[in-house]
Short mmCIF file of C-alpha atoms and ligand atoms in Angstrom, two decimals:
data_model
loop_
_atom_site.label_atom_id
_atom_site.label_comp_id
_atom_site.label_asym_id
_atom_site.label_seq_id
_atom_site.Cartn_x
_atom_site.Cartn_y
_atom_site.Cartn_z
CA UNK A 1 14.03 15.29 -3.31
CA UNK A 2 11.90 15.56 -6.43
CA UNK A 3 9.25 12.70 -8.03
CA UNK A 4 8.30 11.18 -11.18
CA UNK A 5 5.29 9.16 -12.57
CA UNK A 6 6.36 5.05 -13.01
CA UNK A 7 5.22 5.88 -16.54
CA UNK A 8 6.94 8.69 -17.97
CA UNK A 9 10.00 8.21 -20.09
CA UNK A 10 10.64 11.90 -19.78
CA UNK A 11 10.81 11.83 -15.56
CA UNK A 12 9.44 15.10 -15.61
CA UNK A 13 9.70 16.17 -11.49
CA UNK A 14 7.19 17.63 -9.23
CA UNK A 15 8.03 18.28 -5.55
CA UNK A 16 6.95 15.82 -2.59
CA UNK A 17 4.32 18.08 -1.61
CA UNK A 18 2.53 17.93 -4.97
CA UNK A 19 3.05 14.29 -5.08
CA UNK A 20 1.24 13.82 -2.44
CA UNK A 21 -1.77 16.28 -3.35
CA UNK A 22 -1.98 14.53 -6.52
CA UNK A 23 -2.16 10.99 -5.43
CA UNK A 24 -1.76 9.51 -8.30
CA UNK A 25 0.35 10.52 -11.94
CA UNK A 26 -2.07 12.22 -14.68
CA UNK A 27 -0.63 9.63 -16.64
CA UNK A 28 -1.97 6.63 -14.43
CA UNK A 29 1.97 5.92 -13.09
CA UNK A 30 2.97 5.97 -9.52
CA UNK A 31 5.18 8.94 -8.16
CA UNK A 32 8.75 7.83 -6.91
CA UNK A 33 11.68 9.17 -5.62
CA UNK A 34 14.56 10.29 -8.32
CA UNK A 35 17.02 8.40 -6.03
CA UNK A 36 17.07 6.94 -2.24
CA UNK A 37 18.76 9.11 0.47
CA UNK A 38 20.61 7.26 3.16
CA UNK A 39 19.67 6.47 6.98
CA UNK A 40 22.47 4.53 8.67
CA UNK A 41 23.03 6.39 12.12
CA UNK A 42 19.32 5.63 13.60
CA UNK A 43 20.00 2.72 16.35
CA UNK A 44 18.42 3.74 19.90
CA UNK A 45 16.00 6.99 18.33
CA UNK A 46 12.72 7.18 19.43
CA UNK A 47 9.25 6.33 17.15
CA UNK A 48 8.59 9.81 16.72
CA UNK A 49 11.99 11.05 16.38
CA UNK A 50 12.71 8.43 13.59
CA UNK A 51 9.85 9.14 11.68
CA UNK A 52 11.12 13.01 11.69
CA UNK A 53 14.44 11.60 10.18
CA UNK A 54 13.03 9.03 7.31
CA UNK A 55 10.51 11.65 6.64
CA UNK A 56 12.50 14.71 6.44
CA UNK A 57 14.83 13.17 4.10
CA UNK A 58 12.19 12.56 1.26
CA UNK A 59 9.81 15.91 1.95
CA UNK A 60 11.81 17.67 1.66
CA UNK A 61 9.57 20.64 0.93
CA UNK A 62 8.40 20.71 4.36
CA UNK A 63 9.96 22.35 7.15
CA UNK A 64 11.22 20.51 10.23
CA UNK A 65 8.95 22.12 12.66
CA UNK A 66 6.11 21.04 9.93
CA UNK A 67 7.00 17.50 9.60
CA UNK A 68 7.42 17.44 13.75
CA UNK A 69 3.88 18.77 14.05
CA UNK A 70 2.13 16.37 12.20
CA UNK A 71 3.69 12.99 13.27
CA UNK A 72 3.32 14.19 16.81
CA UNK A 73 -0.21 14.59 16.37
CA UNK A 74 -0.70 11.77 14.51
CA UNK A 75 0.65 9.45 17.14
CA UNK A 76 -0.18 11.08 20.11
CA UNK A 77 -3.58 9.22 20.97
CA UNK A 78 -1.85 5.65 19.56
CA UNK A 79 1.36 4.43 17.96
CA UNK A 80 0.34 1.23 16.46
CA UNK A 81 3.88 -0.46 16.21
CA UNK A 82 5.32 -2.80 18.93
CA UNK A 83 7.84 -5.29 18.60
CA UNK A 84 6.80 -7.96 20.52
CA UNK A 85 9.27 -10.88 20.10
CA UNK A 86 9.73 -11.94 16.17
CA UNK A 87 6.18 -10.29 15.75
CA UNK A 88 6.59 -6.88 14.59
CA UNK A 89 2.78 -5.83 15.83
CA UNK A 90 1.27 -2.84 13.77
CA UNK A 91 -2.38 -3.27 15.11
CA UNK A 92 -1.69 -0.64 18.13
CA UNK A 93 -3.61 1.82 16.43
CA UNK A 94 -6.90 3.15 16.61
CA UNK A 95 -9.09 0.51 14.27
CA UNK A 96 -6.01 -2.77 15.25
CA UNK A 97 -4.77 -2.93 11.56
CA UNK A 98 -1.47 -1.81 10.60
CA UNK A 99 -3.56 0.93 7.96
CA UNK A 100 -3.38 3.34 11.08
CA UNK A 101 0.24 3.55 10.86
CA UNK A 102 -0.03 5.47 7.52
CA UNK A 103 -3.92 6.93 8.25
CA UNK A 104 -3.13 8.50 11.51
CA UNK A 105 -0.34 10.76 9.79
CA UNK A 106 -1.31 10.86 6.36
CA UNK A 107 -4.76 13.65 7.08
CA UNK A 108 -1.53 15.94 8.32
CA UNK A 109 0.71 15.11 5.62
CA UNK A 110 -2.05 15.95 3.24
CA UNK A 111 -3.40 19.56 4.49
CA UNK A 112 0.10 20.55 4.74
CA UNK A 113 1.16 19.94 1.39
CA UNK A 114 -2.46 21.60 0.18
CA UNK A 115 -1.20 24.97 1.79
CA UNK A 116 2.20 24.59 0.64
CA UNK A 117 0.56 24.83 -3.05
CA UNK A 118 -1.62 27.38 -2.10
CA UNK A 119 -4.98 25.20 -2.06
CA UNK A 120 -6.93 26.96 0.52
CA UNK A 121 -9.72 24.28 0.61
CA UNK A 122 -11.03 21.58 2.75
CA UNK A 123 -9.89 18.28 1.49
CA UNK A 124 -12.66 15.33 1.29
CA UNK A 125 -11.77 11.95 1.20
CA UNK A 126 -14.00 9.98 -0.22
CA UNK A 127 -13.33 6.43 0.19
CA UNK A 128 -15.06 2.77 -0.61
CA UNK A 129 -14.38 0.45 1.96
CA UNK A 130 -14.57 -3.43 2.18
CA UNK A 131 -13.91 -2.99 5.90
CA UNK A 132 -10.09 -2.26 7.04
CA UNK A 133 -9.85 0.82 5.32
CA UNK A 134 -12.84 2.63 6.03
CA UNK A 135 -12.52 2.64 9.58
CA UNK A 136 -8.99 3.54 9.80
CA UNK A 137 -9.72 6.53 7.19
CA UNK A 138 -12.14 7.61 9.35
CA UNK A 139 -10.61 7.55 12.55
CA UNK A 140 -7.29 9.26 10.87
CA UNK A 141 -9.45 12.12 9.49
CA UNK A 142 -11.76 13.20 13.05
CA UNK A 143 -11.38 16.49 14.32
CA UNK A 144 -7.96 16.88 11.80
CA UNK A 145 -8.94 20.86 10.40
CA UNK A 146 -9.69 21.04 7.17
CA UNK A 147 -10.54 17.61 5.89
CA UNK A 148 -13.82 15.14 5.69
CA UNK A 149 -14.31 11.54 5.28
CA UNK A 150 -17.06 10.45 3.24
CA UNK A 151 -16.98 6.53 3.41
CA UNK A 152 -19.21 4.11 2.21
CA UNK A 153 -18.97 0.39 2.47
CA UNK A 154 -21.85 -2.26 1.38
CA UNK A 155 -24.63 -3.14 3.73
CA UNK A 156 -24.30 -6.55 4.05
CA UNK A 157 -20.66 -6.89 3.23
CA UNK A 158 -18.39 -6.05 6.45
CA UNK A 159 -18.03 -7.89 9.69
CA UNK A 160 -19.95 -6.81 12.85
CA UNK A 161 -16.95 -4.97 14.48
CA UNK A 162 -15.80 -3.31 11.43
CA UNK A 163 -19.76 -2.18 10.99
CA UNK A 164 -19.79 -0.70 14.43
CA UNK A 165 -16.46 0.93 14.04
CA UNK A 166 -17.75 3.08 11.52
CA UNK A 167 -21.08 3.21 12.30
CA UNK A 168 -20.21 4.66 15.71
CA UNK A 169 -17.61 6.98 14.86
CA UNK A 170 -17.62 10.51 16.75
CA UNK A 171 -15.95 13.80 14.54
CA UNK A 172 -18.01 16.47 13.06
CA UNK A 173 -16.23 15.72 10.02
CA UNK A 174 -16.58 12.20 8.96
CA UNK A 175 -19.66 10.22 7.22
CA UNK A 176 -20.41 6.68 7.09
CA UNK A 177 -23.02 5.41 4.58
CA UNK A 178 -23.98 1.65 3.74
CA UNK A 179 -24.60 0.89 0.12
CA UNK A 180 -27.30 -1.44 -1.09
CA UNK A 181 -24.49 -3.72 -3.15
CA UNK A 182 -21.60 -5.25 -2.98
CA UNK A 183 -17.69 -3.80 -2.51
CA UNK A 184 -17.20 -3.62 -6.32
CA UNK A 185 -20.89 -0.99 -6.37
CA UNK A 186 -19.77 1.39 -3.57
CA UNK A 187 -15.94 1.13 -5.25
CA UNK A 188 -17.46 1.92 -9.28
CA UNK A 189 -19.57 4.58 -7.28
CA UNK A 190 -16.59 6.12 -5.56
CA UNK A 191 -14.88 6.02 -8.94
CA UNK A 192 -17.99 7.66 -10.70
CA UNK A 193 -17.59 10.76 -8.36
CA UNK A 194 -14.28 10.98 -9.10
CA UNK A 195 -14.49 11.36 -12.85
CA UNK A 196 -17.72 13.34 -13.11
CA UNK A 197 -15.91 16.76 -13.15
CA UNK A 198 -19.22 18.71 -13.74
CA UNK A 199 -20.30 17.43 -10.43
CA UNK A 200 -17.23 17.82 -8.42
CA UNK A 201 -17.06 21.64 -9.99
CA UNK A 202 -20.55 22.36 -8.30
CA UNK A 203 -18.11 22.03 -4.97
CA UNK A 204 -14.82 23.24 -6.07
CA UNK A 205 -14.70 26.77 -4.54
CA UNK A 206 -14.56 25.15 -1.16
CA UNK A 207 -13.97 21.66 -1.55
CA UNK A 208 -10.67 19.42 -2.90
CA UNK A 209 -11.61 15.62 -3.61
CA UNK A 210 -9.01 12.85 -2.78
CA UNK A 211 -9.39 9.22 -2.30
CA UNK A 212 -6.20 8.52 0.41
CA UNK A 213 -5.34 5.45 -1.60
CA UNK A 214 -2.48 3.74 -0.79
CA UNK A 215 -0.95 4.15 -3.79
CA UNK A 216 -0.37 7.97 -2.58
CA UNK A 217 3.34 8.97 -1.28
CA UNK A 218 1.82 9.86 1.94
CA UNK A 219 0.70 6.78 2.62
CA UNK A 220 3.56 5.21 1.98
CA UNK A 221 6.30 6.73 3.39
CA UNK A 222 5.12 6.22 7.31
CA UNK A 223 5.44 2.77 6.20
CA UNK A 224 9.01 3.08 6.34
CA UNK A 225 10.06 4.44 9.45
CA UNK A 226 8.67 0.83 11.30
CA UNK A 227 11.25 -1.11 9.50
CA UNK A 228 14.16 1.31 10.99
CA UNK A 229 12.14 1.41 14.28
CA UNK A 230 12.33 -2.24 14.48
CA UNK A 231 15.50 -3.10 13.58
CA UNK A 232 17.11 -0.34 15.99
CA UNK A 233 14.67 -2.03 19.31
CA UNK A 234 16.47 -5.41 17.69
CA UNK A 235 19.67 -3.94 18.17
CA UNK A 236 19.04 -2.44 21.68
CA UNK A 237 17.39 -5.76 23.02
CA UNK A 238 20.93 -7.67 21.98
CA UNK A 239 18.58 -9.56 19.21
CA UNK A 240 21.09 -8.81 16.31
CA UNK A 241 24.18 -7.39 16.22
CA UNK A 242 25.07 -3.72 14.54
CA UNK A 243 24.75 -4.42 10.58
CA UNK A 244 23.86 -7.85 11.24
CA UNK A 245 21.10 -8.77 8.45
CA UNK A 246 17.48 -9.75 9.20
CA UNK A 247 14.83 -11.04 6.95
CA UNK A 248 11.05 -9.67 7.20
CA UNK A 249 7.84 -11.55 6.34
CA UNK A 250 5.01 -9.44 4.99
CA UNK A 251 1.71 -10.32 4.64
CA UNK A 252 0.55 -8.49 1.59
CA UNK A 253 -2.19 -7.42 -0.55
CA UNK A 254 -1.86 -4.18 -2.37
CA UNK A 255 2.19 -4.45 -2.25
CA UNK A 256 1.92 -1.37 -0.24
CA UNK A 257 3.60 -2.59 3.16
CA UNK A 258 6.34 -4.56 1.96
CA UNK A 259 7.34 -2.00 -0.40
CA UNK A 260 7.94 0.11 2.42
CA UNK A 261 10.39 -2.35 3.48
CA UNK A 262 12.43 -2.51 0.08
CA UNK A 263 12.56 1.40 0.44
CA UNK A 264 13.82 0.73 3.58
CA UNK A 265 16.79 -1.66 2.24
CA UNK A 266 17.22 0.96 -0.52
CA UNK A 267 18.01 3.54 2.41
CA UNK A 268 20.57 1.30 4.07
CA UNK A 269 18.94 -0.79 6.06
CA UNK A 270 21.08 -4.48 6.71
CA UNK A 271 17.77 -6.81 5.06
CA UNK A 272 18.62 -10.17 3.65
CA UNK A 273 15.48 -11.50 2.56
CA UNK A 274 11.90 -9.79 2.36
CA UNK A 275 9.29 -12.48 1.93
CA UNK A 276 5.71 -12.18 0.65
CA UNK A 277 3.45 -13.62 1.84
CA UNK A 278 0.02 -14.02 0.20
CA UNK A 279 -3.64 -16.71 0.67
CA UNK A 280 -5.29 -18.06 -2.22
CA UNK A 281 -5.29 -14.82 -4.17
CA UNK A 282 -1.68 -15.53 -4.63
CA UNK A 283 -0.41 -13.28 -8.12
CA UNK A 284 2.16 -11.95 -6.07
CA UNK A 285 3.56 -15.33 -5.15
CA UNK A 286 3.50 -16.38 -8.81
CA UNK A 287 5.20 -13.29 -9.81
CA UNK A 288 8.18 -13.82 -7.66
CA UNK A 289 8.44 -17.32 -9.06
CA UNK A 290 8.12 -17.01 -11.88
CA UNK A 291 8.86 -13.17 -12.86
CA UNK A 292 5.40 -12.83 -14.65
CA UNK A 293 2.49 -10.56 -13.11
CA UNK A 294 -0.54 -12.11 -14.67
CA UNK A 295 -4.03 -11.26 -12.63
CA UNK A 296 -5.90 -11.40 -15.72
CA UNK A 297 -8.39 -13.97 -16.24
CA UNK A 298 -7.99 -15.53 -12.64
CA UNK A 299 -10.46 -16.49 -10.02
CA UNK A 300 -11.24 -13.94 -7.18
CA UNK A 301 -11.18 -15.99 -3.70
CA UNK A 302 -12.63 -14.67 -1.09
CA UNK A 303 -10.48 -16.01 2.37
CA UNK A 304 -10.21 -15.51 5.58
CA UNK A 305 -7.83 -12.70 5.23
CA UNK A 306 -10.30 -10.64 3.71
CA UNK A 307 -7.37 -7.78 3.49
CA UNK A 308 -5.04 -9.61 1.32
CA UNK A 309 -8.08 -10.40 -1.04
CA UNK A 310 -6.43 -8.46 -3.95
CA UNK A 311 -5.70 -9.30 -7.87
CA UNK A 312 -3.94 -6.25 -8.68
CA UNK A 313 -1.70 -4.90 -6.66
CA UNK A 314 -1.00 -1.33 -7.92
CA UNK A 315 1.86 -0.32 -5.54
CA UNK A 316 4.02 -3.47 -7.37
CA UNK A 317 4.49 -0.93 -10.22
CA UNK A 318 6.65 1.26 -8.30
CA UNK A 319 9.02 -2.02 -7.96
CA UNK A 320 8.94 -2.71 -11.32
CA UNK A 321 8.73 0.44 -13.86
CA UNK A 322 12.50 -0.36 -14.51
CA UNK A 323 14.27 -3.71 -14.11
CA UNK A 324 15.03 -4.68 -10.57
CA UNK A 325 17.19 -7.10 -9.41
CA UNK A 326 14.38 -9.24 -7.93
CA UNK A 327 16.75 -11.41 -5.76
CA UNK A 328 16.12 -9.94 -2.57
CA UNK A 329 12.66 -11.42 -2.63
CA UNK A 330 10.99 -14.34 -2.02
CA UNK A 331 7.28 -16.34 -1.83
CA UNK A 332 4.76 -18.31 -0.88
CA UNK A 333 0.76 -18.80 -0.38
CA UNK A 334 -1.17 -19.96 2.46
CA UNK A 335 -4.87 -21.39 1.98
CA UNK A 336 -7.39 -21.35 4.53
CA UNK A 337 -7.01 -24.55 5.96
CA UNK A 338 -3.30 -23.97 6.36
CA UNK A 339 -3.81 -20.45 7.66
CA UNK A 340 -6.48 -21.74 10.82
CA UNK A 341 -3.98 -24.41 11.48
CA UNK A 342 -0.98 -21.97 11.69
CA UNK A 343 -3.52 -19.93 14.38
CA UNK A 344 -4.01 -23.00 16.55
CA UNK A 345 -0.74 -24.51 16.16
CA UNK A 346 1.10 -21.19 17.48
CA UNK A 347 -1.30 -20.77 19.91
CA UNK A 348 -0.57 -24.02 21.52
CA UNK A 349 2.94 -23.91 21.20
CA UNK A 350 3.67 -19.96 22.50
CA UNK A 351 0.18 -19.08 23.93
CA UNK A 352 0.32 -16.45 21.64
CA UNK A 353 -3.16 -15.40 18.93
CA UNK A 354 -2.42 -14.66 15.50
CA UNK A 355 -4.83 -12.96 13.52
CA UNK A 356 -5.71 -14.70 9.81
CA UNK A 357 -3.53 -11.79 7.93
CA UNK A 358 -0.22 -12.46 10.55
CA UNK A 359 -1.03 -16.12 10.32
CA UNK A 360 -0.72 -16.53 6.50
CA UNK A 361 2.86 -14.98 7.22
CA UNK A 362 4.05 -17.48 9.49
CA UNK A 363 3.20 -19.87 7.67
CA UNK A 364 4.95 -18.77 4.10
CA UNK A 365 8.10 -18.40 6.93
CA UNK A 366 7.74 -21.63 8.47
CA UNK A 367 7.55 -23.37 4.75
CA UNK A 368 10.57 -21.23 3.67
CA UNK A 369 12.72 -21.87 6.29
CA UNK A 370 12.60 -26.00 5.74
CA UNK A 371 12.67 -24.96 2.24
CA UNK A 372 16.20 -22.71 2.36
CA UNK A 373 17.68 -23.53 6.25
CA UNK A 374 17.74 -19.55 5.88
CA UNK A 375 18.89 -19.64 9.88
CA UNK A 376 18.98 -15.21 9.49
CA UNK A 377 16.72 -13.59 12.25
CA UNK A 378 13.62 -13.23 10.93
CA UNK A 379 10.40 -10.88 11.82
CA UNK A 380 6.93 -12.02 11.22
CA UNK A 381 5.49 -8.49 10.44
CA UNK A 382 2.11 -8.67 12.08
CA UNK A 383 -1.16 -6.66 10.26
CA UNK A 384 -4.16 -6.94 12.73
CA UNK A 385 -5.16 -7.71 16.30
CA UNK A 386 -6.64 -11.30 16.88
CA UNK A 387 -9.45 -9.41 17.89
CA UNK A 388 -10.72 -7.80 15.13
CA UNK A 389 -10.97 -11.90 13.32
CA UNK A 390 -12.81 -13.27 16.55
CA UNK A 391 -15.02 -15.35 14.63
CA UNK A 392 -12.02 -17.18 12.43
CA UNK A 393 -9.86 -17.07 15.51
CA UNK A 394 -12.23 -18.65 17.72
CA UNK A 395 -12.79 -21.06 15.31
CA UNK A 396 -9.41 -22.02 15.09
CA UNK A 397 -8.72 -21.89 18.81
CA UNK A 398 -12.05 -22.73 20.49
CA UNK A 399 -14.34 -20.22 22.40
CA UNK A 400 -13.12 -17.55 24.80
CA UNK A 401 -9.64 -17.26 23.90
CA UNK A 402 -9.88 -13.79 23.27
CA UNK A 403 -9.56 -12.13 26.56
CA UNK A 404 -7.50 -8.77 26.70
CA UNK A 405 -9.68 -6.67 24.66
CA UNK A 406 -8.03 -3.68 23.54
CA UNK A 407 -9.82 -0.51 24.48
CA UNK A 408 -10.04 1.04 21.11
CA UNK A 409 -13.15 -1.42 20.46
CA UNK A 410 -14.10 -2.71 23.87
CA UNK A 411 -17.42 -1.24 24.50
CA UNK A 412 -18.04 -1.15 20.61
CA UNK A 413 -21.43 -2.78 21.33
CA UNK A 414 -22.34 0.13 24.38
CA UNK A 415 -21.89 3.16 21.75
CA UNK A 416 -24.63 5.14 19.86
CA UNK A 417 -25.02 4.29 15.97
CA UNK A 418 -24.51 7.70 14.64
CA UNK A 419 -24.24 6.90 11.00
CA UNK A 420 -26.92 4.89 10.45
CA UNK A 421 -27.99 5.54 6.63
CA UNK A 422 -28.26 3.15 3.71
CA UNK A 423 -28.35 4.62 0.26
CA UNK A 424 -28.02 4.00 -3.17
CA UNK A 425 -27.37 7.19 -5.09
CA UNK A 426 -24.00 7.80 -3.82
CA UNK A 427 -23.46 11.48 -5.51
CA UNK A 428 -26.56 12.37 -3.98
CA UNK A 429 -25.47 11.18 -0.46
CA UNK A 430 -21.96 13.39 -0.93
CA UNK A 431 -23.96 16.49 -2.02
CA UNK A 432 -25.88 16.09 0.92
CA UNK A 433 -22.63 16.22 3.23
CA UNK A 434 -21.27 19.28 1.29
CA UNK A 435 -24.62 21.30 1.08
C1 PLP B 1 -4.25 -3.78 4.06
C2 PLP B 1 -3.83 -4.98 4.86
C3 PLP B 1 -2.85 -5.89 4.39
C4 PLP B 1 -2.18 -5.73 3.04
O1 PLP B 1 -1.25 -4.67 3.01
P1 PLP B 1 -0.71 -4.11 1.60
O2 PLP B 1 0.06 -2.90 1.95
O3 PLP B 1 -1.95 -3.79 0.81
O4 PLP B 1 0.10 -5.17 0.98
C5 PLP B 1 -2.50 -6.97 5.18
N1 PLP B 1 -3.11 -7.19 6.37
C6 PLP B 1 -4.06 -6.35 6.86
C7 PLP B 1 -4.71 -6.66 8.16
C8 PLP B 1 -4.45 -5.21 6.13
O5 PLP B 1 -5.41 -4.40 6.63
#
């Protein structure tokens, strides 16, 4: 399988493993596949073994035995994804958000391809975080060989548990700094780094920047294998018969999980409907409606789905760099109000906590089933753990609903800070990691 950039009209091809070291196109595109192989024979397969089989078929410049070793590793701690009724749950993970799905692997992914192309360096991610991301890069990079997180998020602009989760995080290999600013400072900052060559050279006998976007291939192609995985525990559990379609409900922000789902169709997989889901920053919604992307000039709201807070969703691209037949989509928006009424209204009804992200899916479902009397089985994809929202949740809910805390963060509070700095020269905060 070879790749081109979303924004050459020549489709010149690299392999998957340079895809992936480059991230994204010189150009500014998005790599992509030059077609879609097939995956029909995948009913009863394990996680791991699955992944091996959607992976293999589009890297295919790795070995087997090399693609084998790194999702094993990557999932041998955690596998975030559980099917737990409709609710497809991809918070098992090691931060609770579906990110690990794609982090925990991707570190692997990443220093294989750099020895495939002969790059005999350590990789450093450096990453800006508004929360989500910069825990789960950080926790998908510790003790992998050959890599190191540098990830810096603003002082004053995460939640408590997202602060401890990087603040606290063990690995001789990963740094966590606040930034006095905002998300948009530590992001420009990031950014600044990444196009001051003269400063990256000072490093580049030993060191190979990345940034683990989610616009790489890496990251995206783990996002595939759930969609098989589910459908196949659907199938064993008597949900849906063999080739019987289902529809999927994605709560999305940088279009990066539900593309993962239309690769997934591409590949063979029986999907009637994917439907996005999106809160008040709702671009995507309007798109799909009305077949225009416009983010410019609009308001930026910030919501309780802090994730999904997103104008410009750079994965769409790789949807629409050539005319698709948009039909197997559809849309809808969820505000705030209706998003903490969703949380208490399923609670009372199943017992059962949504998080603000999962919430703002169930809703968009619940409006487009009176909407279409679609009756097709339908799975609420699910992005985070209740408990990494308590404060919207509980708000929603009352007090103390939030029992069952999972491990990864339960004695969050009990661990030593080890990352406590604040800075505001950013470049002089990375030279300091690399010496
Ligand atoms: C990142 C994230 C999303 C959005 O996913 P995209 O792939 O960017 O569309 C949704 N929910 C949660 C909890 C996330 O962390």
């Amino acid at each position: 399988m070879q790749y081109f950039s979303t924004r050459d009209p020549q489709k010149k091809t690299i392999s998957a493993s340079e895809a992936i070291v480059k991230g994204l196109a010189p150009d500014g595109g998005l790599y992509v596949p030059t077609a879609f192989p097939s995956l029909t024979d995948f009913i009863g397969k394990p996680y791991n073994e699955l992944a091996l089989e959607v992976l293999k078929r589009y890297l295919t410049d790795f070995s087997e035995a090399e693609l084998a070793t790194c999702i094993e590793q990557a999932y041998k701690k955690y596998n975030p994804v559980k099917l737990n009724g409709h609710y497809l749950e991809l918070f098992h993970g090691a931060t609770l958000a579906f990110k690990d799905v794609a982090l925990q692997l991707f570190p692997y992914l990443l220093t294989t391809a750099l020895a495939k192309n002969n790059v005999d360096k350590t990789a450093v991610i450096l990453a800006a975080t508004s929360g989500d991301t910069g825990s789960a890069v950080l926790s998908g990079i510790a003790d992998v060989p050959k890599t190191k997180a540098i990830v810096f998020y603003p002082e004053n602009g995460v939640s408590s548990v997202q602060r401890l989760q990087m603040t606290t995080k063990t690995g001789d290999n990963v740094h966590v700094f606040g930034i006095k600013g905002n998300f948009d400072d530590a992001q420009t900052g990031v950014k600044e780094i990444f196009s001051d060559d003269t400063f990256k050279n000072q490093f580049s006998d030993d060191y190979f920047f990345t940034s683990a976007n989610s616009i790489n291939l890496g990251r995206l192609l783990p996002q595939v294998v759930y969609y098989f995985y589910c459908y196949s525990q659907l199938v064993e559990q008597g949900k849906v018969a063999r080739d019987e379609k289902v529809n999927f409900v994605v709560p999305t922000g940088n279009f990066g999980n539900i593309l993962a789902g239309y690769y997934a169709k591409q590949m063979g997989l029986p999907i009637h409907k994917l439907i996005c889901a999106t809160n008040k920053n709702d671009v995507l919604d309007e798109f799909f409606k009305t077949g225009v992307y416009n983010h410019e000039g609009r308001d930026f709201h910030l919501t309780l789905s802090p994730s999904m807070d997103i104008l410009i969703s750079s994965n769409l691209e790789r949807l629409t760099y050539e005319d698709r037949d948009l039909s197997l989509f559809d849309s809808g928006s969820a505000t705030d109000d209706e998003t903490m009424a969703t949380i208490k209204a399923v609670y009372e009804t199943d017992g059962y906590l949504l998080d603000p992200h999962t919430a703002v899916a169930k809703y968009v479902y619940d409006q487009y089933r009176a909407k279409t009397g679609d009756e097709t089985f339908t799975v609420i994809v699910s992005t985070a753990a209740p408990h990494k929202f308590p404060e919207a949740v509980a708000c929603a809910v009352g007090e103390n609903q939030l029992t069952d805390v999972p491990e990864q963060i339960a004695d969050l509070d009990q661990l030593p800070v080890l990352h406590p700095g604040v800075v505001d020269d950013l470049k002089a905060a990375v030279a300091g990691v690399l010496g």
